PDB file of C-alpha atoms and ligand atoms in Angstrom:
ATOM      1  CA  UNK A 262       3.054 -14.538  13.721  1.00  0.00           C
ATOM      2  CA  UNK A 263       1.749 -11.568  11.718  1.00  0.00           C
ATOM      3  CA  UNK A 264      -0.877 -12.424   9.277  1.00  0.00           C
ATOM      4  CA  UNK A 265      -2.030 -15.499  10.931  1.00  0.00           C
ATOM      5  CA  UNK A 266      -5.822 -16.233  11.926  1.00  0.00           C
ATOM      6  CA  UNK A 267      -6.860 -15.328  15.610  1.00  0.00           C
ATOM      7  CA  UNK A 268      -9.304 -17.461  17.145  1.00  0.00           C
ATOM      8  CA  UNK A 269     -11.050 -14.730  18.955  1.00  0.00           C
ATOM      9  CA  UNK A 270     -11.144 -12.822  15.604  1.00  0.00           C
ATOM     10  CA  UNK A 271     -15.028 -12.459  13.940  1.00  0.00           C
ATOM     11  CA  UNK A 272     -13.523 -11.484  10.355  1.00  0.00           C
ATOM     12  CA  UNK A 273     -11.096 -14.371  10.686  1.00  0.00           C
ATOM     13  CA  UNK A 274     -14.222 -16.437  11.449  1.00  0.00           C
ATOM     14  CA  UNK A 275     -15.549 -14.890   8.265  1.00  0.00           C
ATOM     15  CA  UNK A 276     -12.543 -15.656   5.856  1.00  0.00           C
ATOM     16  CA  UNK A 277     -12.628 -19.149   7.384  1.00  0.00           C
ATOM     17  CA  UNK A 278     -16.661 -19.645   6.901  1.00  0.00           C
ATOM     18  CA  UNK A 279     -17.149 -20.602  10.826  1.00  0.00           C
ATOM     19  CA  UNK A 280     -19.553 -17.051  10.598  1.00  0.00           C
ATOM     20  CA  UNK A 281     -21.687 -16.587   7.673  1.00  0.00           C
ATOM     21  CA  UNK A 282     -21.578 -13.456   5.421  1.00  0.00           C
ATOM     22  CA  UNK A 283     -23.149 -12.108   2.386  1.00  0.00           C
ATOM     23  CA  UNK A 284     -19.890 -12.801   0.314  1.00  0.00           C
ATOM     24  CA  UNK A 285     -19.899  -9.998  -2.866  1.00  0.00           C
ATOM     25  CA  UNK A 286     -16.706 -11.113  -4.060  1.00  0.00           C
ATOM     26  CA  UNK A 287     -13.443 -12.890  -3.091  1.00  0.00           C
ATOM     27  CA  UNK A 288     -10.140 -13.385  -4.436  1.00  0.00           C
ATOM     28  CA  UNK A 289      -6.897 -15.445  -3.402  1.00  0.00           C
ATOM     29  CA  UNK A 290      -5.999 -12.631  -0.724  1.00  0.00           C
ATOM     30  CA  UNK A 291      -9.612 -10.797   0.305  1.00  0.00           C
ATOM     31  CA  UNK A 292     -13.308 -11.161   0.679  1.00  0.00           C
ATOM     32  CA  UNK A 293     -15.942  -8.528   0.140  1.00  0.00           C
ATOM     33  CA  UNK A 294     -19.135  -9.022   2.124  1.00  0.00           C
ATOM     34  CA  UNK A 295     -22.178  -6.949   3.125  1.00  0.00           C
ATOM     35  CA  UNK A 296     -22.178  -4.900   6.373  1.00  0.00           C
ATOM     36  CA  UNK A 297     -24.701  -6.632   8.770  1.00  0.00           C
ATOM     37  CA  UNK A 298     -25.455  -3.233   9.866  1.00  0.00           C
ATOM     38  CA  UNK A 299     -25.667  -0.821   6.676  1.00  0.00           C
ATOM     39  CA  UNK A 300     -25.131   2.428   7.206  1.00  0.00           C
ATOM     40  CA  UNK A 301     -25.838   3.325   3.741  1.00  0.00           C
ATOM     41  CA  UNK A 302     -27.740   1.437   0.979  1.00  0.00           C
ATOM     42  CA  UNK A 303     -24.347  -0.074  -0.327  1.00  0.00           C
ATOM     43  CA  UNK A 304     -22.251  -0.929   2.306  1.00  0.00           C
ATOM     44  CA  UNK A 305     -19.577  -3.677   1.821  1.00  0.00           C
ATOM     45  CA  UNK A 306     -16.446  -4.749   3.578  1.00  0.00           C
ATOM     46  CA  UNK A 307     -13.396  -5.479   2.036  1.00  0.00           C
ATOM     47  CA  UNK A 308     -10.719  -7.403   4.399  1.00  0.00           C
ATOM     48  CA  UNK A 309      -7.375  -9.170   3.797  1.00  0.00           C
ATOM     49  CA  UNK A 310      -7.681 -12.972   4.379  1.00  0.00           C
ATOM     50  CA  UNK A 311      -4.392 -12.402   6.296  1.00  0.00           C
ATOM     51  CA  UNK A 312      -4.985 -10.931  10.033  1.00  0.00           C
ATOM     52  CA  UNK A 313      -3.687  -7.563  10.179  1.00  0.00           C
ATOM     53  CA  UNK A 314      -5.469  -5.433  13.249  1.00  0.00           C
ATOM     54  CA  UNK A 315      -5.749  -2.548  11.126  1.00  0.00           C
ATOM     55  CA  UNK A 316      -5.265  -0.581   7.837  1.00  0.00           C
ATOM     56  CA  UNK A 317      -1.789   0.971   8.881  1.00  0.00           C
ATOM     57  CA  UNK A 318      -0.508  -2.553  10.535  1.00  0.00           C
ATOM     58  CA  UNK A 319      -1.472  -4.278   7.137  1.00  0.00           C
ATOM     59  CA  UNK A 320      -0.139  -1.602   4.791  1.00  0.00           C
ATOM     60  CA  UNK A 321       3.361  -2.095   6.913  1.00  0.00           C
ATOM     61  CA  UNK A 322       2.789  -6.046   7.044  1.00  0.00           C
ATOM     62  CA  UNK A 323       1.477  -6.709   3.635  1.00  0.00           C
ATOM     63  CA  UNK A 324       2.208  -4.070   1.137  1.00  0.00           C
ATOM     64  CA  UNK A 325       1.336  -5.970  -1.956  1.00  0.00           C
ATOM     65  CA  UNK A 326      -2.540  -7.345   0.305  1.00  0.00           C
ATOM     66  CA  UNK A 327      -3.041  -3.594   1.406  1.00  0.00           C
ATOM     67  CA  UNK A 328      -3.069  -2.549  -2.693  1.00  0.00           C
ATOM     68  CA  UNK A 329      -5.524  -5.564  -3.126  1.00  0.00           C
ATOM     69  CA  UNK A 330      -8.040  -4.392  -0.792  1.00  0.00           C
ATOM     70  CA  UNK A 331      -7.880  -1.231  -2.176  1.00  0.00           C
ATOM     71  CA  UNK A 332      -8.572  -2.800  -5.718  1.00  0.00           C
ATOM     72  CA  UNK A 333     -10.883  -5.235  -4.776  1.00  0.00           C
ATOM     73  CA  UNK A 334     -12.493  -1.605  -2.994  1.00  0.00           C
ATOM     74  CA  UNK A 335     -12.981  -0.320  -6.498  1.00  0.00           C
ATOM     75  CA  UNK A 336     -14.420  -3.534  -7.964  1.00  0.00           C
ATOM     76  CA  UNK A 337     -16.753  -3.534  -5.302  1.00  0.00           C
ATOM     77  CA  UNK A 338     -17.951  -0.293  -6.188  1.00  0.00           C
ATOM     78  CA  UNK A 339     -18.247  -0.953 -10.021  1.00  0.00           C
ATOM     79  CA  UNK A 340     -20.205  -3.930  -9.428  1.00  0.00           C
ATOM     80  CA  UNK A 341     -22.221  -2.112  -7.286  1.00  0.00           C
ATOM     81  CA  UNK A 342     -23.038   0.403 -10.157  1.00  0.00           C
ATOM     82  CA  UNK A 343     -22.072   3.255  -7.336  1.00  0.00           C
ATOM     83  CA  UNK A 344     -18.499   4.326  -9.064  1.00  0.00           C
ATOM     84  CA  UNK A 345     -20.087   6.758 -10.915  1.00  0.00           C
ATOM     85  CA  UNK A 346     -21.879   8.769  -8.088  1.00  0.00           C
ATOM     86  CA  UNK A 347     -19.229   8.064  -6.311  1.00  0.00           C
ATOM     87  CA  UNK A 348     -18.178   6.374  -2.769  1.00  0.00           C
ATOM     88  CA  UNK A 349     -16.395   6.379  -0.082  1.00  0.00           C
ATOM     89  CA  UNK A 350     -13.768   4.306   1.459  1.00  0.00           C
ATOM     90  CA  UNK A 351     -13.293   4.347   5.038  1.00  0.00           C
ATOM     91  CA  UNK A 352     -10.575   2.696   7.498  1.00  0.00           C
ATOM     92  CA  UNK A 353     -11.597   3.583  11.076  1.00  0.00           C
ATOM     93  CA  UNK A 354      -8.723   2.809  13.220  1.00  0.00           C
ATOM     94  CA  UNK A 355      -8.566   2.480  16.918  1.00  0.00           C
ATOM     95  CA  UNK A 356     -11.468   2.906  19.343  1.00  0.00           C
ATOM     96  CA  UNK A 357     -12.053   6.275  19.287  1.00  0.00           C
ATOM     97  CA  UNK A 358     -12.420   6.707  15.521  1.00  0.00           C
ATOM     98  CA  UNK A 359     -15.368   3.794  15.928  1.00  0.00           C
ATOM     99  CA  UNK A 360     -13.195   0.537  14.817  1.00  0.00           C
ATOM    100  CA  UNK A 361     -14.907  -1.996  16.672  1.00  0.00           C
ATOM    101  CA  UNK A 362     -13.312  -5.011  14.668  1.00  0.00           C
ATOM    102  CA  UNK A 363      -9.706  -5.529  15.048  1.00  0.00           C
ATOM    103  CA  UNK A 364      -8.960  -7.214  11.632  1.00  0.00           C
ATOM    104  CA  UNK A 365      -8.113  -4.116   9.036  1.00  0.00           C
ATOM    105  CA  UNK A 366     -11.076  -3.779   6.665  1.00  0.00           C
ATOM    106  CA  UNK A 367     -12.069  -1.327   4.112  1.00  0.00           C
ATOM    107  CA  UNK A 368     -15.954   0.028   4.534  1.00  0.00           C
ATOM    108  CA  UNK A 369     -17.151   1.016   0.963  1.00  0.00           C
ATOM    109  CA  UNK A 370     -20.089   3.283   1.457  1.00  0.00           C
ATOM    110  CA  UNK A 371     -22.222   4.729  -1.299  1.00  0.00           C
ATOM    111  CA  UNK A 372     -25.943   5.521  -2.533  1.00  0.00           C
ATOM    112  CA  UNK A 373     -26.956   8.288  -0.485  1.00  0.00           C
ATOM    113  CA  UNK A 374     -25.478  11.681   0.036  1.00  0.00           C
ATOM    114  CA  UNK A 375     -22.328  11.281   2.178  1.00  0.00           C
ATOM    115  CA  UNK A 376     -21.137  14.657   4.265  1.00  0.00           C
ATOM    116  CA  UNK A 377     -17.967  15.948   4.498  1.00  0.00           C
ATOM    117  CA  UNK A 378     -16.266  16.258   6.761  1.00  0.00           C
ATOM    118  CA  UNK A 379     -17.640  13.029   7.957  1.00  0.00           C
ATOM    119  CA  UNK A 380     -18.910  12.560  11.693  1.00  0.00           C
TER     120      UNK A 380
HETATM  121  P1  LIG B 682     -15.587  -0.561  12.530  1.00  0.00           P
HETATM  122  O1  LIG B 682     -16.507  -0.097  13.162  1.00  0.00           O
HETATM  123  O2  LIG B 682     -15.215   0.408  11.445  1.00  0.00           O
HETATM  124  O3  LIG B 682     -14.453  -1.799  13.221  1.00  0.00           O
HETATM  125  O4  LIG B 682     -16.497  -1.762  11.294  1.00  0.00           O
HETATM  126  C1  LIG B 682     -16.805  -2.996  11.653  1.00  0.00           C
HETATM  127  C2  LIG B 682     -18.036  -3.333  10.912  1.00  0.00           C
HETATM  128  O5  LIG B 682     -18.401  -4.791  11.064  1.00  0.00           O
HETATM  129  C3  LIG B 682     -19.806  -2.579  11.756  1.00  0.00           C
HETATM  130  O6  LIG B 682     -19.993  -1.607  10.070  1.00  0.00           O
HETATM  131  C4  LIG B 682     -20.453  -3.791  11.583  1.00  0.00           C
HETATM  132  O7  LIG B 682     -21.476  -3.589  11.730  1.00  0.00           O
HETATM  133  C5  LIG B 682     -19.657  -4.810  10.814  1.00  0.00           C
HETATM  134  N1  LIG B 682     -19.888  -6.482  11.224  1.00  0.00           N
HETATM  135  C6  LIG B 682     -19.809  -6.562  12.216  1.00  0.00           C
HETATM  136  N2  LIG B 682     -19.753  -7.824  12.438  1.00  0.00           N
HETATM  137  C7  LIG B 682     -20.404  -8.065  11.157  1.00  0.00           C
HETATM  138  C8  LIG B 682     -21.407  -9.263  11.018  1.00  0.00           C
HETATM  139  N3  LIG B 682     -21.032 -10.895  11.384  1.00  0.00           N
HETATM  140  N4  LIG B 682     -21.222  -9.479   9.342  1.00  0.00           N
HETATM  141  C9  LIG B 682     -20.997  -8.204   8.878  1.00  0.00           C
HETATM  142  N5  LIG B 682     -20.715  -7.391   9.212  1.00  0.00           N
HETATM  143  C10 LIG B 682     -19.975  -7.204  10.551  1.00  0.00           C
HETATM  144 ZN1  LIG B 683      -8.883 -11.554  12.014  1.00  0.00          ZN
END
């Protein structure tokens, strides 16, 4: 069923606590944790607790949780004190765009110059 935990999903295992993570913030519907391979001084992932493979399917299946992810991304930026300097939210969608974990997640990136357009 849409949103149900998937046994083979790394981020579902972080939600359940079976895989450890450096958790920054948690809500009833979301978890935010530090990326294990940071691409910027601030690199935090915000995920829904529910399993959806990407941002678009999350927005279609649970729009209120998609809004929670976006709100939490802003709270992470404020908590990391990068909201003043600016930060980037990225949802890689599809392997061709660099998505490697097929559980929806927002990357919160900041703390260095962020080129535009991105690579
Ligand atoms: P993406 O490539 O957009 O699917 O993003 C997946 C992200 O998850 C990458 O930036 C990885 O570095 C990160 N990642 C993979 N495994 C872990 C883990 N165990 N804990 C934290 N971040 C992870
Ligand atoms: Zn999952």
